[in-house]
XYZ file of C-alpha atoms in Angstrom:
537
model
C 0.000 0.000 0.000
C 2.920 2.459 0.865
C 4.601 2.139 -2.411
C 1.025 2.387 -4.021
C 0.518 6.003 -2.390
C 4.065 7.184 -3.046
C 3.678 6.640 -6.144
C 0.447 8.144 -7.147
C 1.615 11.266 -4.947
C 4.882 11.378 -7.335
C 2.501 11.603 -10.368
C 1.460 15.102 -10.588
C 5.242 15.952 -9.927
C 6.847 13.992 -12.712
C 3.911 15.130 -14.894
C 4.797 18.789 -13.775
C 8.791 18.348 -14.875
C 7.328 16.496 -18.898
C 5.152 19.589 -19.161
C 6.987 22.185 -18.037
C 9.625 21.533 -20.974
C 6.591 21.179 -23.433
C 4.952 24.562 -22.883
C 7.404 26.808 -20.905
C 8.521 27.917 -24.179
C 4.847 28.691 -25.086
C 3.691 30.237 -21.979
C 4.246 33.257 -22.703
C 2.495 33.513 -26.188
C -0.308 31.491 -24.658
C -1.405 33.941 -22.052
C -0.785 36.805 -23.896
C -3.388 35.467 -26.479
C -5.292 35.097 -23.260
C -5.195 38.614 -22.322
C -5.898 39.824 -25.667
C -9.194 38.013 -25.655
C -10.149 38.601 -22.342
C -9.986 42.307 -23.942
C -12.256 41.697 -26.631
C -14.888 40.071 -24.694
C -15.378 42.171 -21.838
C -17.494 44.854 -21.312
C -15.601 46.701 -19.183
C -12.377 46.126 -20.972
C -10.330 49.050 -18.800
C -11.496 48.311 -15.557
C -11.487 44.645 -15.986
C -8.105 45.109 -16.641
C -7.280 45.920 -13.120
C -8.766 42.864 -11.908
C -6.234 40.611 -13.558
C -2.293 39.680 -12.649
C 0.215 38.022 -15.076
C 4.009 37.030 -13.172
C 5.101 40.577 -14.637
C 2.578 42.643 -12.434
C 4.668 43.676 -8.754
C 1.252 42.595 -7.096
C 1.469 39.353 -8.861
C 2.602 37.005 -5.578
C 0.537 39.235 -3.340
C -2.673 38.259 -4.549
C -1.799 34.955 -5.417
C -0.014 33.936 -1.911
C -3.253 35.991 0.130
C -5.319 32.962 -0.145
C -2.849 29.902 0.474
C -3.438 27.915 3.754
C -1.376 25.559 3.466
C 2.678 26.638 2.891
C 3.222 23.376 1.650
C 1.617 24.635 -1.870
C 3.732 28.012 -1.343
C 7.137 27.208 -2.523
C 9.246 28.373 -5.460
C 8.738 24.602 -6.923
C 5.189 25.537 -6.575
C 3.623 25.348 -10.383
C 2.224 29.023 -10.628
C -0.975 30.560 -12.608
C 0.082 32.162 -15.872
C -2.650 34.878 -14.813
C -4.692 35.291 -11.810
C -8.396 36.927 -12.988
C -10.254 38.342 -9.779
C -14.018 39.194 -10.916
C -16.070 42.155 -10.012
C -19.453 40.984 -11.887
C -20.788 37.426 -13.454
C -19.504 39.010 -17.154
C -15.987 38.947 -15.944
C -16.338 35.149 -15.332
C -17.827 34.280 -18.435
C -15.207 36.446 -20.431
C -12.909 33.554 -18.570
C -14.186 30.907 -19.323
C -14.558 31.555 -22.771
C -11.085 32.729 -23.458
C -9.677 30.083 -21.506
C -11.580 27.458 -23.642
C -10.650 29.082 -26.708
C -6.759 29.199 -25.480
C -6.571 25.889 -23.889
C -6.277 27.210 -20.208
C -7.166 25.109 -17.701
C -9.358 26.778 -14.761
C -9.220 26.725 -11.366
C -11.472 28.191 -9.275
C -10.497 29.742 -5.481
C -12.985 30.857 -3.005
C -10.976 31.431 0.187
C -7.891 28.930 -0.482
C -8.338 26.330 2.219
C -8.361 23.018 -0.157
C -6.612 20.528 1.208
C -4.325 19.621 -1.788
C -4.125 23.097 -3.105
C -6.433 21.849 -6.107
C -7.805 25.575 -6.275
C -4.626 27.302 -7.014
C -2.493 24.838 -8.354
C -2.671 22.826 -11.613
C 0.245 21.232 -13.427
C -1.081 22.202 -16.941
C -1.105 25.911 -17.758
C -3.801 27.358 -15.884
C -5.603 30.666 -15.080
C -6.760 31.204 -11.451
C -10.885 32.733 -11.126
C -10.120 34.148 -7.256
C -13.283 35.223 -6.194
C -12.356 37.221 -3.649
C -14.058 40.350 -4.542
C -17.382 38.539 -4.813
C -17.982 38.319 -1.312
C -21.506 40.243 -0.894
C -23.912 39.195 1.271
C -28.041 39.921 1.922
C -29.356 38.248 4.801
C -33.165 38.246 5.336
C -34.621 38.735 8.941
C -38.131 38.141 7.993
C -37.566 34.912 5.895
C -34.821 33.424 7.325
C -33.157 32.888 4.784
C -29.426 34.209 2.911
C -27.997 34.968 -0.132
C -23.742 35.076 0.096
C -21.420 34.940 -2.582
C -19.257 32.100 -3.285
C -16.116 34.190 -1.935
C -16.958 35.423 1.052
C -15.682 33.426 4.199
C -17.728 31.728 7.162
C -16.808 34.643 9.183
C -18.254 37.265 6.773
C -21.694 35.025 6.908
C -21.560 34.716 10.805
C -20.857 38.572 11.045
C -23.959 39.604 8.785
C -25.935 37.228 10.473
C -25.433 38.293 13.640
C -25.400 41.995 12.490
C -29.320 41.316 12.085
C -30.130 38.710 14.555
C -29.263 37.193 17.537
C -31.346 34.331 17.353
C -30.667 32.754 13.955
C -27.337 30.716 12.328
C -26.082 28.878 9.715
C -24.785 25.416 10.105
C -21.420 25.622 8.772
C -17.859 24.704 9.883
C -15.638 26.273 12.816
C -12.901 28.018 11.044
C -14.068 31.340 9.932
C -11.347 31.897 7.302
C -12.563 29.020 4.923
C -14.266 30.267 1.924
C -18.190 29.561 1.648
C -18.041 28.544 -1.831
C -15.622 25.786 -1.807
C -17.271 25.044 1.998
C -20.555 24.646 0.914
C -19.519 23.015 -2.769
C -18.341 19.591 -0.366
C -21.276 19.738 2.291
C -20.067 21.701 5.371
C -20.145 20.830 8.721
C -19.680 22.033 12.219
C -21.630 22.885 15.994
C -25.223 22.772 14.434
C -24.424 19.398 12.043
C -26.549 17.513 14.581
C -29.160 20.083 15.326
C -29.622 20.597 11.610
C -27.900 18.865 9.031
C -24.461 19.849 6.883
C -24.322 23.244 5.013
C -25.191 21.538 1.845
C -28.431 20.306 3.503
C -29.339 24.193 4.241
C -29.057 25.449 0.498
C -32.220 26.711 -1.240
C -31.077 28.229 -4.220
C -27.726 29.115 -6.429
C -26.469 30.989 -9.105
C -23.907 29.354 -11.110
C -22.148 30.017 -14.747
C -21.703 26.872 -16.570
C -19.012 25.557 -19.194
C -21.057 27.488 -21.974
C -21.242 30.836 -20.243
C -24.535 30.246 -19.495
C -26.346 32.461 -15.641
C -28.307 29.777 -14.460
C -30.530 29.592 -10.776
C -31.816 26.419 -9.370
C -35.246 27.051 -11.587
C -33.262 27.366 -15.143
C -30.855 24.587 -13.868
C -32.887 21.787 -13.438
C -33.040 19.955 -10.202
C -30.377 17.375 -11.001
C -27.429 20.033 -11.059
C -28.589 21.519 -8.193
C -28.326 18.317 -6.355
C -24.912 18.167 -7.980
C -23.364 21.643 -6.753
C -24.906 21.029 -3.662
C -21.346 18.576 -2.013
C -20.519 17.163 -5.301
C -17.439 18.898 -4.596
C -16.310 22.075 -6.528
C -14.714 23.254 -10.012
C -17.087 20.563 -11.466
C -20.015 21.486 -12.726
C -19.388 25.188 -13.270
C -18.890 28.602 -10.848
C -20.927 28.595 -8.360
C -21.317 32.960 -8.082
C -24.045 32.750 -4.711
C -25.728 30.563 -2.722
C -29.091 31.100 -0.831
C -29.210 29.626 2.381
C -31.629 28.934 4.915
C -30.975 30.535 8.453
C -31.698 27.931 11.342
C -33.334 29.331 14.920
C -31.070 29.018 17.739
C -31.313 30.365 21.189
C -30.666 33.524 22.787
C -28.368 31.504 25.020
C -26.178 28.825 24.358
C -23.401 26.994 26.306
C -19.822 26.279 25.475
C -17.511 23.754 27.682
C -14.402 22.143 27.026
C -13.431 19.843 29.575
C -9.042 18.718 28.814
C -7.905 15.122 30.436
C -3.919 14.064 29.621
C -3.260 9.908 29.482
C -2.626 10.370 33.324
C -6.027 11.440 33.844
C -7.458 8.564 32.390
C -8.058 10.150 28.274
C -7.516 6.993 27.084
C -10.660 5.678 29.018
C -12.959 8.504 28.345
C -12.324 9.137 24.601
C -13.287 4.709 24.399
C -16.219 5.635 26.348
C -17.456 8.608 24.016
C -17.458 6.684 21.197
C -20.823 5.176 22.957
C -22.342 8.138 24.362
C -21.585 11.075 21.551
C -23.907 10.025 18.305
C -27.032 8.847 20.899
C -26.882 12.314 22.415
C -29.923 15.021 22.139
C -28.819 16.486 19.140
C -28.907 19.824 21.020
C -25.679 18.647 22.153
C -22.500 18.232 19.938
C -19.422 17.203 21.775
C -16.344 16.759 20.109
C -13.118 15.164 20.866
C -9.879 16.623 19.905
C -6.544 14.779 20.584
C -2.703 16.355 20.616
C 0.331 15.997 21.787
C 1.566 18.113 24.115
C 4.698 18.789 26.346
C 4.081 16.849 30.040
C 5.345 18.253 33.240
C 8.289 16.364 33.138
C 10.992 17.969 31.100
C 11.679 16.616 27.583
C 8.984 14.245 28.116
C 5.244 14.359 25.297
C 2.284 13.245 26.598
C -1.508 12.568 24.687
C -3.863 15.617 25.985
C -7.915 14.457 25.053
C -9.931 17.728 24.493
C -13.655 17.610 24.311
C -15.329 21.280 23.145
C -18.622 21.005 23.381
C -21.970 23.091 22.440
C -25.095 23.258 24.065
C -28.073 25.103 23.206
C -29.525 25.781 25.953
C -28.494 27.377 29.072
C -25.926 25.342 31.544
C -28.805 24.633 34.230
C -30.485 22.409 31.829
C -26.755 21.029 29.729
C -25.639 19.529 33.603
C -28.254 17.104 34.575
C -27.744 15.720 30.610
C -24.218 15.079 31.422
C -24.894 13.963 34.700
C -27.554 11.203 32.916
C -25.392 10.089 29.590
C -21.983 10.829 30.249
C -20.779 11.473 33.848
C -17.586 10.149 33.518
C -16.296 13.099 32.021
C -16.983 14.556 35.339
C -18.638 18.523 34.066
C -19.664 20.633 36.481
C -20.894 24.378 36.569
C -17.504 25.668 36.551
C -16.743 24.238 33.199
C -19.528 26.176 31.402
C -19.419 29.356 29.619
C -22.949 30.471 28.656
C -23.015 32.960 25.929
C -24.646 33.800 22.310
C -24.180 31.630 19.392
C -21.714 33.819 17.333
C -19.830 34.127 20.853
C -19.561 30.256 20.544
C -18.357 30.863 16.514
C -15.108 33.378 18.337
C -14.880 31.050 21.096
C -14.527 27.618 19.269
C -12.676 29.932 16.448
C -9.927 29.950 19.179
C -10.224 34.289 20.397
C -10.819 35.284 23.364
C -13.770 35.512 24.894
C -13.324 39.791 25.067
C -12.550 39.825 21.374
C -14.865 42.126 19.147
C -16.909 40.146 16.791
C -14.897 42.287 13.783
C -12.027 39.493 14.142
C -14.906 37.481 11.863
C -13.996 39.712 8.963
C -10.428 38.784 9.100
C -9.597 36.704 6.038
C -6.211 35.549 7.437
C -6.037 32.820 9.388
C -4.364 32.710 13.052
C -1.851 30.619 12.143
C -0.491 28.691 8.801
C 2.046 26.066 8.343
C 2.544 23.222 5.913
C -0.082 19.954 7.092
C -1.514 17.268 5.530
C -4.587 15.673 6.782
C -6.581 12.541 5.874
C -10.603 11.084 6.857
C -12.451 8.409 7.895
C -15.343 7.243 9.307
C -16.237 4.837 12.178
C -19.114 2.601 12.778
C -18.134 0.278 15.341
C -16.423 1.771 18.504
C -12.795 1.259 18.680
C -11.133 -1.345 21.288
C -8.601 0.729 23.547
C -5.712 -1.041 22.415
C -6.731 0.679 18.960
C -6.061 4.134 21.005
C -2.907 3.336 22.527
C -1.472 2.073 19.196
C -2.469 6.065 17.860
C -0.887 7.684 20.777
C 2.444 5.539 20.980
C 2.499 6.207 17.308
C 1.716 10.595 17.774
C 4.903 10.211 20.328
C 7.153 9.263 17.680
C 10.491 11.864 17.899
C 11.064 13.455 15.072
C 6.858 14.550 14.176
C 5.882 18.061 15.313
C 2.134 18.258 15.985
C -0.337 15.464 15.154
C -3.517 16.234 15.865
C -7.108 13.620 15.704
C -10.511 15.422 15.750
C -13.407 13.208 16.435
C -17.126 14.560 15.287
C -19.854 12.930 16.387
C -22.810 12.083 13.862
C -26.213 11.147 15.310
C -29.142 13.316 15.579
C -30.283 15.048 12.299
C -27.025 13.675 10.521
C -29.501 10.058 10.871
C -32.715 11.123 9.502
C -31.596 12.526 6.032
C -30.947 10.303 3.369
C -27.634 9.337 1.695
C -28.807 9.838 -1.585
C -30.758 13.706 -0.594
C -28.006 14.954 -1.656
C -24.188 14.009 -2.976
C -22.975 13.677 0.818
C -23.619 10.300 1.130
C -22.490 9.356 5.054
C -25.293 9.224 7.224
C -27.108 6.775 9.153
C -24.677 3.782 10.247
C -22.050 6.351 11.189
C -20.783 7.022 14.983
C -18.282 9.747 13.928
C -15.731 10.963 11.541
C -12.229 11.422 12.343
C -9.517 13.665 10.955
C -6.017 13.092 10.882
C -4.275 16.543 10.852
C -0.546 16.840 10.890
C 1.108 20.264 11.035
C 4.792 20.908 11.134
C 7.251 24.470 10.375
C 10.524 22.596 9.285
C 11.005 23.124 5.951
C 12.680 21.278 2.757
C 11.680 18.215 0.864
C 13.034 15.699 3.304
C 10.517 16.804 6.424
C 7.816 17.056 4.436
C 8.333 13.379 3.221
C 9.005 12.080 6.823
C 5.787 14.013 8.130
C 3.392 12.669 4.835
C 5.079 9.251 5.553
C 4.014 9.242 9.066
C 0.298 10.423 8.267
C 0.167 7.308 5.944
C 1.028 4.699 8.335
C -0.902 5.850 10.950
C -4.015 5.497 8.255
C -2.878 2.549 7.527
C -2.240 1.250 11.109
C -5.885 2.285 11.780
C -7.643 0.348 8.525
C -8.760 -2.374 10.863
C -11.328 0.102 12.952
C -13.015 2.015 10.383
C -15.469 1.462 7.037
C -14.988 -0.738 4.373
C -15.757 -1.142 0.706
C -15.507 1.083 0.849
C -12.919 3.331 3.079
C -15.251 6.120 3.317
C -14.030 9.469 3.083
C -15.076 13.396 2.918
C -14.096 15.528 0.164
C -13.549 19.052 2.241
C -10.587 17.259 3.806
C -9.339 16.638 0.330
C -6.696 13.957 0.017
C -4.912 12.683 -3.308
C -3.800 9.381 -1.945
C -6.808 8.022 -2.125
C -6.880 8.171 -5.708
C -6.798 10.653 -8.781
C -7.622 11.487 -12.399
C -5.177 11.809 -15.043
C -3.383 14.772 -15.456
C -3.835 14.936 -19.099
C -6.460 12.702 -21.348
C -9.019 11.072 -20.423
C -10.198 9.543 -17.000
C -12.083 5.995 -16.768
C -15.318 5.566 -15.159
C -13.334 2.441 -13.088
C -10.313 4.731 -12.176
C -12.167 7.937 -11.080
C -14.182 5.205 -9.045
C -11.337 4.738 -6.844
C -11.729 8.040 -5.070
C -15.001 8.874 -6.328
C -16.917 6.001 -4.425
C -15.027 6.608 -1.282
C -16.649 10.417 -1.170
C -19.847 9.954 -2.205
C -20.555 6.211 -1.744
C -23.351 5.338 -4.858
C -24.344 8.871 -5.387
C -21.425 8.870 -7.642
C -23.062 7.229 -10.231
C -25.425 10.266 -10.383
C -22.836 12.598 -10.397
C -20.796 11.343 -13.487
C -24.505 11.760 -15.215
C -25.040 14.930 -14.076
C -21.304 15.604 -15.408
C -22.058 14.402 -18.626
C -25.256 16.305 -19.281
C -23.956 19.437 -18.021
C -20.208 19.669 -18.884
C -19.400 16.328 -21.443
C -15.798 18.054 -23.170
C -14.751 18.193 -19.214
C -13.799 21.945 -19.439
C -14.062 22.242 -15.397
C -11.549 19.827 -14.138
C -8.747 18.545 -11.504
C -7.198 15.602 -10.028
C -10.314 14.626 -7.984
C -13.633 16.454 -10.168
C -16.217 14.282 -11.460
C -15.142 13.190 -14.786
C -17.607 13.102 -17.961
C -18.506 9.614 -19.281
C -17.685 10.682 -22.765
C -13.955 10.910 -21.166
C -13.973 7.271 -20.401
């Protein structure tokens, strides 16, 4: 298996050194062609202008490196756009498209930069970056409950405006308020509410996207099966996704936050085993979490396993302590532990600011803190033994690995009562949580980032016994190539896009590589893990 993933990781690399001798030479001409038509068919032809950067322009890297999260994609090895287009209007898009059809460009399309695997700012093949970070309006509606927000603004934006009008409604989205809505919603979404209400995905009502012919199209002009398809079928797909409407969920005035921290001498070991039974069978007001690190222990030199649980209630703490006291008292919460406060006090809180911070830290685009990682997914539906534990921590206290990190979510509640196939987010019922495997480190060069991706394969690998088969489920917002990819060039077979694709969305892949076919057959919006056409088979 190890010489299996190394090698399909190598791909896109060796594929990177055959093309770059093929069209370096040609790069040049290419997007200069590219510009000139971009001229012709826009509107706005002097303003639009401003909007786009070649490698010549001084604000070239600027815009480009703004939206990176992950410095593993930010190196001079790096493959890097021939032009970056950032759109003010839907016309600006479609001018895109179109010239990057007619020049052979391939497109890839960045809403706030957080992909996993860099797929929205990096390509192999001469490509033209649509950053949509000026489209970040949004228009929330009191009386209806309901939200339109463009596909670049981030989850901190839409908490912000939210809370600017109410203080009693939400949107059940993720935890990290830097992450783009349009690539957050494109993959299904989760986070606090997920068992209260559903995934992101499950709370969209409408859309406007622009397809491969240029075409404006809302969920009423494009038919009900592409708006299943936009709706976690993953993005750069089926087309830009411009704005989503959303529906705004009721939550109450009060809610209450704990987070209760146990090391391996205080018995972690014992109470993350006994969460696995407790967490999914819950009230699904209540979504606790369980976050495992290592840390430093008290005695010098030495690491020890530290079990987090942050938890939200909704509800005040009076009523949260007699349901701990009932289904979980072993992790011991008492009054002390609890922090009541309003829901977008819970989005800073869990966001990791203080509790005195002002809620204009939402509108920050940067994140806290960034640093090369690579993460991987799975998903559990029998309880792990203990011994399956101890394995993971002896192997997170390896020397020589900076920060591993294991975040168990906890599925139950609403995340049970909506089908797999409602939309293309196909892990439901049957599941007691999902896990990610998150490993960040600073050293840099070649040779750590090897040692650190080699170590985040094992440990999957060590843990294949405990988790779902046939297959290994997985979820696309934690994007990983190793799990399989499309060709880089040519076309991709139903059976080999299969690999991956069945692992994401189960047998609502079938329905996406129809919906691909309808919508997009030539396969003009494309990377190493979008739904491939069956016309490309």
């Amino acid at each position: 298996m190890t010489t299996c993933l190394s090698t399909t990781t190598m791909l896109p690399f060796l594929c990177f050194l055959l093309f770059s001798f093929l069209w370096s030479a040609s790069a040049h001409t290419d997007h200069e062609d590219f510009l000139q038509c971009l001229s012709l068919y826009s509107e706005d032809s002097n303003s639009f202008s401003k909007l786009v950067y070649t490698p010549n322009n001084s604000s070239y890297l600027h815009v480009l490196q703004g939206s990176i999260q992950n410095s593993r994609f930010n190196t001079t090895a790096t493959p890097k756009p021939l032009v970056i287009v950032t759109p003010m209007n839907v016309s600006h898009i479609q001018a895109t498209i179109f010239c990057s059809q007619k020049h052979g460009m391939n497109v890839r399309i960045r809403s706030g930069g957080h992909d996993y695997e860099g797929l929205s700012y990096v390509s192999v093949l001469p490509f033209v970056i649509i950053d949509l970070i000026n489209l970040r309006a949004i228009n929330v509606d009191v009386e209806n409950s309901t939200a339109w927000v463009q596909a670049g603004a981030t989850l901190g934006e839409l908490y912000y405006s939210i809370a600017e009008k109410s203080g009693t409604l939400a949107f059940p989205a993720g935890a990290c308020p830097t992450v783009g809505a349009g690539g957050h919603l494109s993959g299904g979404g989760y986070g606090g509410l997920m068992r209260k209400y559903g995934l992101a995905a499950d709370n969209i009502i409408d859309a406007q996207l622009i397809d491969a012919k240029g075409r404006i199209l809302d969920r009423a002009s494009m038919g009900e099966d592409l708006f299943w398809a936009i709706r976690g079928g993953g993005g750069n797909t089926f087309g830009v996704v411009v704005a989503w409407k959303l529906k705004l969920v009721p939550v109450p005035h009060t809610v209450t936050f704990f987070s209760v921290l146990r090391s391996l001498e205080e018995n972690a070991t014992k109470l993350i085993h006994r969460w696995q039974y407790v967490a999914n069978k819950l009230p699904e007001d209540l979504y606790i979490t369980a976050y495992i690190t290592k840390i430093n222990s008290s005695q010098e030199g030495i690491s020890t396993i530290l079990a987090e649980f942050p938890s939200l209630f909704l509800g005040e703490a009076d009523r949260l302590l007699p349901l701990m006291q009932e289904n979980f008292p072993e992790l011991g919460l008492v009054k002390d532990d609890c922090t009541e406060m309003s829901w977008v006090e819970f989005v800073l809180y869990n966001s990791g600011y203080s509790s005195n911070s002002s809620l204009d830290v939402l509108l920050n685009r940067t994140p806290q803190y960034i640093t090369n990682f690579k993460a991987k997914s799975d998903y559990v539906k029998k309880p792990m033994p203990e011994i399956a534990f101890e394995g993971i921590w002896k192997r997170f206290l390896k020397v020589g690995i900076e920060t591993p990190r294991l975040v168990l979510v906890p599925y139950g509640g609403k995340m049970d009562q909506i089908s797999e196939s409602s939309i293309p987010f196909a892990h439901r019922a049957g599941n007691l949580y999902k896990i990610q495997y998150l490993l960040l480190w600073n050293e840099q060069g070649k040779e750590a980032s090897m040692r650190h991706i080699a170590w985040i394969r094992r440990l999957y690998s060590y843990t294949a016994p405990y988790v779902s088969k046939n297959p290994r489920e997985a979820y696309i917002n934690y994007r990983d190539l190793d799990i399989g990819m499309n060709n880089i060039q040519g076309n991709t077979s139903y059976k080999q896009a299969s690999i991956w694709g069945r692992k994401y969305f189960k047998n609502n892949f079938d329905r996406l590589i129809q919906v691909k076919t309808a919508v997009d057959p030539d396969n003009f919006f494309r990377n190493e893990q979008s739904i491939p056409p069956l016309s490309s088979s």
